Short mmCIF file of C-alpha atoms and ligand atoms in Angstrom, two decimals:
data_model
loop_
_atom_site.label_atom_id
_atom_site.label_comp_id
_atom_site.label_asym_id
_atom_site.label_seq_id
_atom_site.Cartn_x
_atom_site.Cartn_y
_atom_site.Cartn_z
CA MET P 1 -18.82 -8.17 -10.01
CA ALA P 2 -18.24 -7.99 -6.33
CA THR P 3 -14.76 -9.07 -5.45
CA LEU P 4 -11.30 -7.91 -6.21
CA SER P 5 -10.37 -11.28 -7.61
CA GLU P 6 -13.03 -10.75 -10.29
CA ALA P 7 -11.65 -7.41 -11.27
CA TYR P 8 -8.21 -9.11 -11.84
CA THR P 9 -9.39 -12.09 -13.77
CA GLU P 10 -9.08 -10.06 -17.04
CA THR P 11 -5.28 -9.65 -16.35
CA PRO P 12 -4.06 -13.14 -15.40
CA LEU P 13 -0.46 -13.36 -14.55
CA LEU P 14 2.31 -15.57 -15.87
CA LEU P 15 3.74 -18.01 -13.35
CA GLU P 16 7.06 -16.10 -13.24
CA HIS P 17 4.94 -13.00 -12.33
CA ILE P 18 3.59 -14.80 -9.36
CA ILE P 19 6.33 -16.97 -7.55
CA PRO P 20 9.21 -15.12 -6.19
CA ILE P 21 12.85 -16.57 -6.28
CA ASP P 22 14.18 -18.30 -3.22
CA PHE P 23 16.03 -15.29 -1.87
CA ASP P 24 17.96 -17.44 0.70
CA SER P 25 19.75 -19.40 -2.07
CA PHE P 26 21.29 -16.33 -3.72
CA LYS P 27 24.68 -15.07 -2.45
CA GLU P 28 24.64 -12.34 -5.11
CA VAL P 29 21.90 -10.47 -6.96
CA PRO P 30 20.98 -12.51 -10.17
CA GLN P 31 20.73 -10.64 -13.62
CA SER P 32 16.93 -10.96 -13.43
CA HIS P 33 16.95 -8.75 -10.30
CA SER P 34 19.77 -6.31 -11.29
CA TRP P 35 18.38 -2.85 -11.92
CA PRO P 36 20.49 -0.27 -13.89
CA ARG P 37 23.27 1.25 -11.90
CA SER P 38 22.36 4.66 -13.19
CA GLY P 39 19.60 6.56 -14.91
CA ASP P 40 16.01 7.26 -13.81
CA GLU P 41 15.28 3.67 -12.73
CA SER P 42 18.41 3.09 -10.74
CA PRO P 43 17.80 2.28 -7.13
CA ARG P 44 20.90 4.42 -6.29
CA ARG P 45 19.33 7.61 -7.73
CA MET P 46 17.95 9.24 -4.66
CA LEU P 47 18.54 11.58 -1.81
CA ASN P 48 19.10 15.02 -2.76
CA PHE P 49 17.21 15.78 0.51
CA GLU P 50 20.24 15.20 2.75
CA GLY P 51 21.27 18.17 4.83
CA ASP P 52 17.89 19.71 5.43
CA HIS P 53 16.67 16.75 7.58
CA PHE P 54 13.19 16.73 5.93
CA SER P 55 10.85 14.18 7.32
CA VAL P 56 7.28 13.17 7.15
CA PRO P 57 5.22 14.77 9.95
CA ALA P 58 4.03 12.63 12.90
CA ILE P 59 0.48 13.53 13.90
CA ASP P 60 -1.05 12.86 17.31
CA LEU P 61 -4.55 11.83 16.47
CA GLU P 62 -5.78 12.71 20.05
CA SER P 63 -4.44 16.28 19.64
CA PRO P 64 -7.04 19.05 19.25
CA ASP P 65 -5.56 20.11 16.02
CA ALA P 66 -5.45 16.64 14.52
CA ILE P 67 -7.97 17.36 11.68
CA GLU P 68 -6.14 20.48 10.56
CA MET P 69 -2.84 18.61 10.63
CA VAL P 70 -4.07 15.54 8.80
CA GLY P 71 -5.75 17.81 6.18
CA HIS P 72 -2.56 19.84 5.65
CA ALA P 73 -0.41 16.67 5.43
CA CYS P 74 -2.75 15.18 2.76
CA LYS P 75 -2.58 18.49 0.81
CA ASN P 76 1.14 19.16 1.05
CA LEU P 77 2.70 15.82 0.91
CA GLY P 78 0.14 13.00 0.65
CA ILE P 79 2.01 11.05 3.32
CA PHE P 80 2.33 11.33 7.17
CA GLN P 81 2.69 9.25 10.24
CA VAL P 82 0.13 8.90 12.99
CA THR P 83 0.61 8.25 16.70
CA ARG P 84 -2.10 7.58 19.48
CA HIS P 85 -4.17 5.88 16.67
CA GLY P 86 -5.63 3.51 19.02
CA ILE P 87 -4.26 0.31 17.55
CA PRO P 88 -2.84 -1.67 20.53
CA SER P 89 0.92 -2.20 20.32
CA SER P 90 0.34 -5.88 21.30
CA LEU P 91 -1.70 -6.34 18.07
CA LEU P 92 0.98 -4.65 16.00
CA ARG P 93 3.60 -7.04 17.51
CA GLU P 94 1.30 -10.05 16.97
CA VAL P 95 0.66 -9.29 13.33
CA GLU P 96 4.31 -8.76 12.80
CA SER P 97 5.28 -12.05 14.44
CA GLN P 98 2.68 -13.97 12.44
CA ALA P 99 4.11 -12.33 9.20
CA TRP P 100 7.60 -13.40 10.26
CA GLN P 101 6.34 -16.89 10.87
CA PHE P 102 5.03 -17.19 7.28
CA PHE P 103 8.03 -15.51 5.54
CA SER P 104 10.56 -17.52 7.58
CA LEU P 105 9.19 -20.81 6.07
CA PRO P 106 11.17 -22.51 3.36
CA ALA P 107 10.18 -21.49 -0.23
CA ARG P 108 8.57 -24.81 -1.01
CA ALA P 109 6.14 -24.27 2.01
CA LYS P 110 5.31 -20.64 1.09
CA VAL P 111 4.25 -21.54 -2.49
CA ARG P 112 1.44 -23.68 -1.15
CA ALA P 113 -0.20 -20.36 -0.39
CA ALA P 114 0.60 -18.99 -3.99
CA ARG P 115 -1.84 -16.56 -5.60
CA SER P 116 -3.64 -18.24 -8.54
CA PRO P 117 -3.02 -16.61 -11.96
CA GLY P 118 -6.26 -14.65 -12.00
CA GLY P 119 -6.49 -14.23 -8.23
CA ALA P 120 -6.01 -11.28 -5.91
CA THR P 121 -5.07 -13.03 -2.68
CA GLY P 122 -2.28 -15.35 -1.56
CA TYR P 123 1.51 -15.41 -1.69
CA GLY P 124 3.50 -13.87 -4.68
CA VAL P 125 5.66 -11.12 -6.12
CA ALA P 126 4.32 -7.55 -6.19
CA ARG P 127 1.39 -6.95 -8.49
CA ILE P 128 3.29 -4.17 -10.37
CA THR P 129 5.98 -6.62 -11.45
CA PRO P 130 4.80 -7.12 -15.08
CA PHE P 131 5.40 -3.40 -15.81
CA PHE P 132 9.06 -3.56 -15.19
CA ASN P 133 11.91 -5.33 -16.92
CA LYS P 134 13.48 -6.41 -13.67
CA PHE P 135 12.18 -8.26 -10.65
CA MET P 136 12.06 -6.89 -7.19
CA TRP P 137 13.72 -8.01 -3.97
CA HIS P 138 10.43 -8.60 -2.45
CA GLU P 139 7.77 -11.21 -1.69
CA GLY P 140 4.20 -10.55 -0.46
CA PHE P 141 1.06 -12.16 0.95
CA THR P 142 -2.26 -10.49 0.11
CA MET P 143 -5.51 -11.08 2.11
CA MET P 144 -9.10 -9.81 1.81
CA GLY P 145 -10.86 -10.84 4.95
CA SER P 146 -10.02 -14.23 6.21
CA PRO P 147 -6.84 -15.80 4.76
CA LEU P 148 -8.31 -19.20 5.78
CA GLU P 149 -8.01 -20.95 2.39
CA HIS P 150 -4.33 -20.10 1.88
CA ALA P 151 -3.29 -20.54 5.48
CA ARG P 152 -4.83 -24.02 5.67
CA GLU P 153 -2.59 -25.05 2.83
CA VAL P 154 0.45 -23.91 4.69
CA TRP P 155 -0.42 -25.05 8.09
CA PRO P 156 -3.04 -27.83 7.94
CA HIS P 157 -3.44 -27.89 11.62
CA GLY P 158 -2.03 -24.62 12.89
CA TYR P 159 -3.74 -21.87 10.87
CA ARG P 160 -6.22 -20.61 13.45
CA LYS P 161 -3.91 -18.11 15.17
CA PHE P 162 -2.68 -16.69 11.91
CA CYS P 163 -6.21 -16.23 10.59
CA LYS P 164 -7.45 -14.74 13.87
CA VAL P 165 -4.69 -12.14 14.05
CA MET P 166 -5.06 -11.15 10.42
CA GLU P 167 -8.83 -10.79 10.72
CA ASP P 168 -8.60 -8.84 13.90
CA TYR P 169 -5.96 -6.52 12.36
CA GLN P 170 -8.12 -5.84 9.25
CA ASP P 171 -11.08 -4.93 11.64
CA LYS P 172 -9.02 -2.48 13.38
CA MET P 173 -7.52 -1.08 10.28
CA LYS P 174 -11.05 -0.57 8.80
CA ALA P 175 -12.09 1.40 11.91
CA LEU P 176 -8.90 3.55 11.81
CA SER P 177 -9.40 4.13 8.02
CA GLU P 178 -12.96 5.32 8.66
CA ARG P 179 -11.88 7.51 11.43
CA LEU P 180 -9.11 9.18 9.16
CA LEU P 181 -11.75 9.48 6.37
CA ALA P 182 -14.08 11.22 8.68
CA MET P 183 -11.41 13.70 9.75
CA ILE P 184 -10.56 14.38 6.00
CA LEU P 185 -14.12 15.03 5.10
CA LYS P 186 -14.37 17.53 8.13
CA TYR P 187 -11.24 19.21 6.97
CA LEU P 188 -12.78 19.50 3.46
CA GLY P 189 -16.04 20.79 4.89
CA ILE P 190 -17.89 17.92 3.21
CA SER P 191 -20.83 16.26 4.89
CA GLU P 192 -21.17 12.56 5.08
CA HIS P 193 -24.33 12.90 2.84
CA ASP P 194 -22.13 14.26 0.00
CA ILE P 195 -20.36 10.90 -0.48
CA ASP P 196 -22.92 8.37 0.37
CA TRP P 197 -20.98 7.46 3.56
CA PRO P 198 -23.20 4.49 4.64
CA ARG P 199 -22.48 2.79 1.30
CA LEU P 200 -18.99 3.71 1.33
CA ARG P 201 -18.55 1.84 4.54
CA SER P 202 -20.85 -1.07 3.73
CA ASN P 203 -18.66 -3.41 1.94
CA PRO P 204 -15.23 -2.08 1.33
CA SER P 205 -12.91 -4.01 -1.09
CA SER P 206 -9.94 -3.41 1.19
CA ALA P 207 -6.85 -5.63 1.30
CA LEU P 208 -4.09 -6.46 3.80
CA GLN P 209 -0.70 -7.03 2.31
CA LEU P 210 2.28 -8.49 4.20
CA ASN P 211 5.52 -7.35 2.50
CA SER P 212 8.87 -9.03 3.04
CA TYR P 213 12.16 -7.53 1.76
CA PRO P 214 14.85 -10.10 2.43
CA GLN P 215 18.44 -8.92 3.31
CA CYS P 216 20.09 -8.14 -0.06
CA PRO P 217 23.62 -9.00 -0.91
CA ASP P 218 23.99 -5.83 -3.07
CA PRO P 219 21.32 -3.23 -2.22
CA GLY P 220 22.70 -0.68 -4.72
CA LEU P 221 21.64 -3.11 -7.48
CA ALA P 222 18.36 -4.41 -6.34
CA MET P 223 14.93 -2.75 -5.94
CA GLY P 224 12.66 -3.40 -2.94
CA LEU P 225 9.50 -2.21 -4.53
CA ALA P 226 9.54 -0.07 -7.77
CA PRO P 227 7.99 3.44 -7.77
CA HIS P 228 4.16 3.46 -7.84
CA THR P 229 1.12 5.09 -6.38
CA ASP P 230 -1.38 2.99 -4.52
CA THR P 231 -4.81 2.39 -6.11
CA SER P 232 -6.47 2.58 -2.64
CA PHE P 233 -8.45 5.48 -1.08
CA LEU P 234 -5.75 5.55 1.54
CA THR P 235 -3.13 3.16 2.83
CA ILE P 236 -2.08 2.51 6.42
CA LEU P 237 1.35 1.00 6.79
CA HIS P 238 3.10 -0.52 9.73
CA GLN P 239 6.75 -0.87 9.15
CA ASN P 240 9.15 -3.00 11.37
CA ASP P 241 11.08 -0.42 13.29
CA SER P 242 14.57 -1.93 12.93
CA ALA P 243 14.87 -1.68 9.18
CA HIS P 244 14.09 1.18 6.81
CA GLY P 245 13.64 1.36 3.01
CA LEU P 246 10.36 3.19 2.32
CA GLN P 247 10.77 6.45 0.31
CA PHE P 248 8.49 8.86 -1.21
CA HIS P 249 9.11 11.20 -4.09
CA ARG P 250 8.73 14.90 -3.69
CA GLU P 251 8.97 17.48 -6.49
CA GLY P 252 12.27 19.33 -6.39
CA ARG P 253 13.65 17.17 -3.63
CA GLY P 254 13.85 13.58 -4.96
CA TRP P 255 13.46 10.58 -2.83
CA VAL P 256 12.83 11.21 0.85
CA PRO P 257 12.99 8.32 3.33
CA VAL P 258 10.06 7.61 5.67
CA LEU P 259 12.04 6.45 8.73
CA PRO P 260 10.30 3.98 11.05
CA MET P 261 9.00 5.48 14.23
CA ASP P 262 8.25 3.22 17.16
CA GLY P 263 4.56 2.74 17.45
CA ALA P 264 3.67 5.07 14.61
CA LEU P 265 1.70 4.06 11.49
CA VAL P 266 2.37 5.65 8.05
CA VAL P 267 -0.75 6.85 6.16
CA ASN P 268 -0.64 7.80 2.51
CA VAL P 269 -3.07 9.12 0.05
CA GLY P 270 -3.99 6.73 -2.77
CA ASP P 271 -5.38 7.36 -6.26
CA MET P 272 -9.03 7.26 -5.09
CA LEU P 273 -8.66 9.93 -2.56
CA HIS P 274 -6.66 11.93 -5.20
CA ILE P 275 -9.65 11.58 -7.54
CA MET P 276 -12.21 12.35 -4.80
CA SER P 277 -10.32 15.39 -3.61
CA ASN P 278 -10.34 16.66 -7.24
CA ALA P 279 -6.53 16.54 -7.17
CA MET P 280 -6.21 18.57 -4.00
CA PHE P 281 -4.38 15.73 -2.39
CA PRO P 282 -1.53 14.09 -4.28
CA SER P 283 -1.41 10.36 -4.67
CA VAL P 284 2.12 10.10 -3.45
CA VAL P 285 4.65 8.20 -5.50
CA HIS P 286 6.71 5.84 -3.31
CA ARG P 287 9.12 2.97 -3.56
CA VAL P 288 11.24 0.68 -1.30
CA ILE P 289 14.92 0.38 -1.56
CA ALA P 290 16.57 -2.89 -0.70
CA ASN P 291 18.38 -3.32 2.69
CA GLY P 292 21.77 -4.82 2.84
CA LYS P 293 21.84 -5.21 6.64
CA ARG P 294 18.42 -6.53 7.57
CA HIS P 295 15.29 -8.43 6.45
CA ARG P 296 12.67 -5.78 6.36
CA LEU P 297 8.96 -6.39 6.94
CA SER P 298 6.00 -4.16 6.44
CA ILE P 299 2.25 -4.55 6.74
CA GLY P 300 -0.02 -2.56 4.48
CA TYR P 301 -3.75 -2.03 4.67
CA PHE P 302 -5.33 -0.67 1.43
CA TYR P 303 -8.57 0.92 2.27
CA ARG P 304 -10.92 0.87 -0.81
CA PRO P 305 -14.60 1.60 -1.21
CA PRO P 306 -16.92 -1.16 -2.46
CA MET P 307 -16.26 -2.36 -6.02
CA ASP P 308 -19.55 -1.02 -7.26
CA PHE P 309 -19.08 2.48 -5.64
CA ARG P 310 -18.66 5.36 -8.03
CA ILE P 311 -15.74 7.57 -7.40
CA GLY P 312 -15.29 11.04 -8.77
CA PRO P 313 -14.48 14.52 -7.57
CA ILE P 314 -16.74 15.21 -4.55
CA HIS P 315 -19.64 17.33 -5.58
CA GLY P 316 -19.19 19.86 -2.67
CA LEU P 317 -15.57 20.43 -3.86
CA THR P 318 -16.53 21.31 -7.44
CA GLN P 319 -19.46 23.48 -6.34
CA ALA P 320 -17.59 25.17 -3.42
CA SER P 321 -19.58 28.19 -2.01
CA GLY P 322 -21.54 28.75 -5.15
CA GLN P 323 -18.38 28.88 -7.21
CA GLU P 324 -17.97 26.22 -9.71
CA VAL P 325 -14.65 24.64 -9.93
CA ALA P 326 -13.97 22.42 -12.87
CA ALA P 327 -13.92 18.71 -12.17
CA ARG P 328 -10.53 17.23 -13.00
CA PHE P 329 -11.57 13.66 -13.42
CA GLN P 330 -14.44 11.67 -14.87
CA SER P 331 -16.28 9.58 -12.27
CA ILE P 332 -15.68 5.87 -12.54
CA MET P 333 -16.65 2.73 -10.75
CA VAL P 334 -14.14 1.35 -8.31
CA LYS P 335 -13.96 -2.03 -10.07
CA ASP P 336 -13.31 -0.30 -13.40
CA TYR P 337 -10.56 1.84 -11.97
CA VAL P 338 -8.97 -1.20 -10.39
CA GLN P 339 -8.91 -2.94 -13.70
CA MET P 340 -7.68 0.14 -15.50
CA LYS P 341 -4.75 0.31 -13.08
CA ALA P 342 -3.99 -3.37 -13.38
CA LYS P 343 -3.58 -2.99 -17.18
CA ASN P 344 -2.04 0.49 -17.31
CA LEU P 345 -0.40 1.24 -13.99
CA ASP P 346 0.71 4.86 -13.78
CA LYS P 347 -1.15 5.77 -16.96
CA ALA P 348 -4.58 5.00 -15.35
CA LEU P 349 -5.05 8.36 -13.63
CA SER P 350 -4.40 10.25 -16.87
CA MET P 351 -6.94 8.18 -18.75
CA ILE P 352 -9.75 9.58 -16.57
CA ARG P 353 -8.34 13.08 -16.29
CA ILE P 354 -10.38 15.87 -17.86
CA GLY P 355 -8.56 18.47 -20.01
C1 OGA A 1 2.87 -1.16 -0.92
C2 OGA A 1 4.00 -0.38 -0.39
C3 OGA A 1 5.71 0.01 1.17
C4 OGA A 1 6.53 -0.73 2.19
O1 OGA A 1 2.79 -2.37 -0.58
O2 OGA A 1 2.20 -0.68 -1.77
O3 OGA A 1 4.19 0.67 -1.02
O4 OGA A 1 7.23 0.01 2.93
N1 OGA A 1 4.71 -0.77 0.62
O5 OGA A 1 6.50 -1.97 2.21
NI1 NI A 2 2.44 1.29 -2.08
#
């Protein structure tokens, strides 16, 4: 099995778990999208951080202390922003503008790019949807490599620019992910040998996800994207700087906003880095709240090792300086973990936890 689609074929989706509603046609939030007004799942339950101005750190990747700062942020929070990351702002603007072009289409045009029931790529609701009773105020477009097949359905003659920008962006994101990975390994004192670096880089099963959160008539009632951790090794997110909504969960503080910062990219630890770091780095729980004033857009790149790569606590971490540290996870093939997550969502990590 080589592709992500193949990993997902065992958990095919119902049509209602693929096609989003036509948000433009709703003047109020329908029952299907109304989350409880109180309780743990309420979009309103948040923010006991207010007053202490806690925010995620912004790290200048060109700074001499960058490795130390990236390592600390992975360890303490599992999420941070990066500046001077080398991604041209013109490319960020272009990928955003292509994403707008797609999401601004009428609903009947967007469904031409709909994900197939067993597929991984294309247009549709969030993959985590079947795990929740209510739907989210969200639509997405997932790509792995060239989006040609789907783009051609939408724009039979005008797909080239969209494809080129998306491919170019994925190439740049892959390079930035590898740069961050190399910094993280340095921080951990792990050599590239220890993790079979050439194979890790050879055929990653990464994905690019365009997220659209339409302006919502009653944001206290709707959920942009329900709480989850990312399955990825790490995720790099570009958020449109005029609309916020992303929050991460912090023990003892509750939901903390990740405010957009012009030109900065958000980086978060995913399950696979959590596993490889032997739980030293938390896989950060995050969600998106609905926005009542603006239509929000974000572009996430999920960096993942190849499907047949085995992930587990890095040997050098469990054998640190002659001292044996117990491995906290069984090792597992990436494809098996992706499948496990697709079936069990937040239970997946505990299924491979030792002890
Ligand atoms: C995701 C995600 C956050 C955002 O796509 O997994 O968490 O701000 N997105 O859109
Ligand atoms: Ni996420």
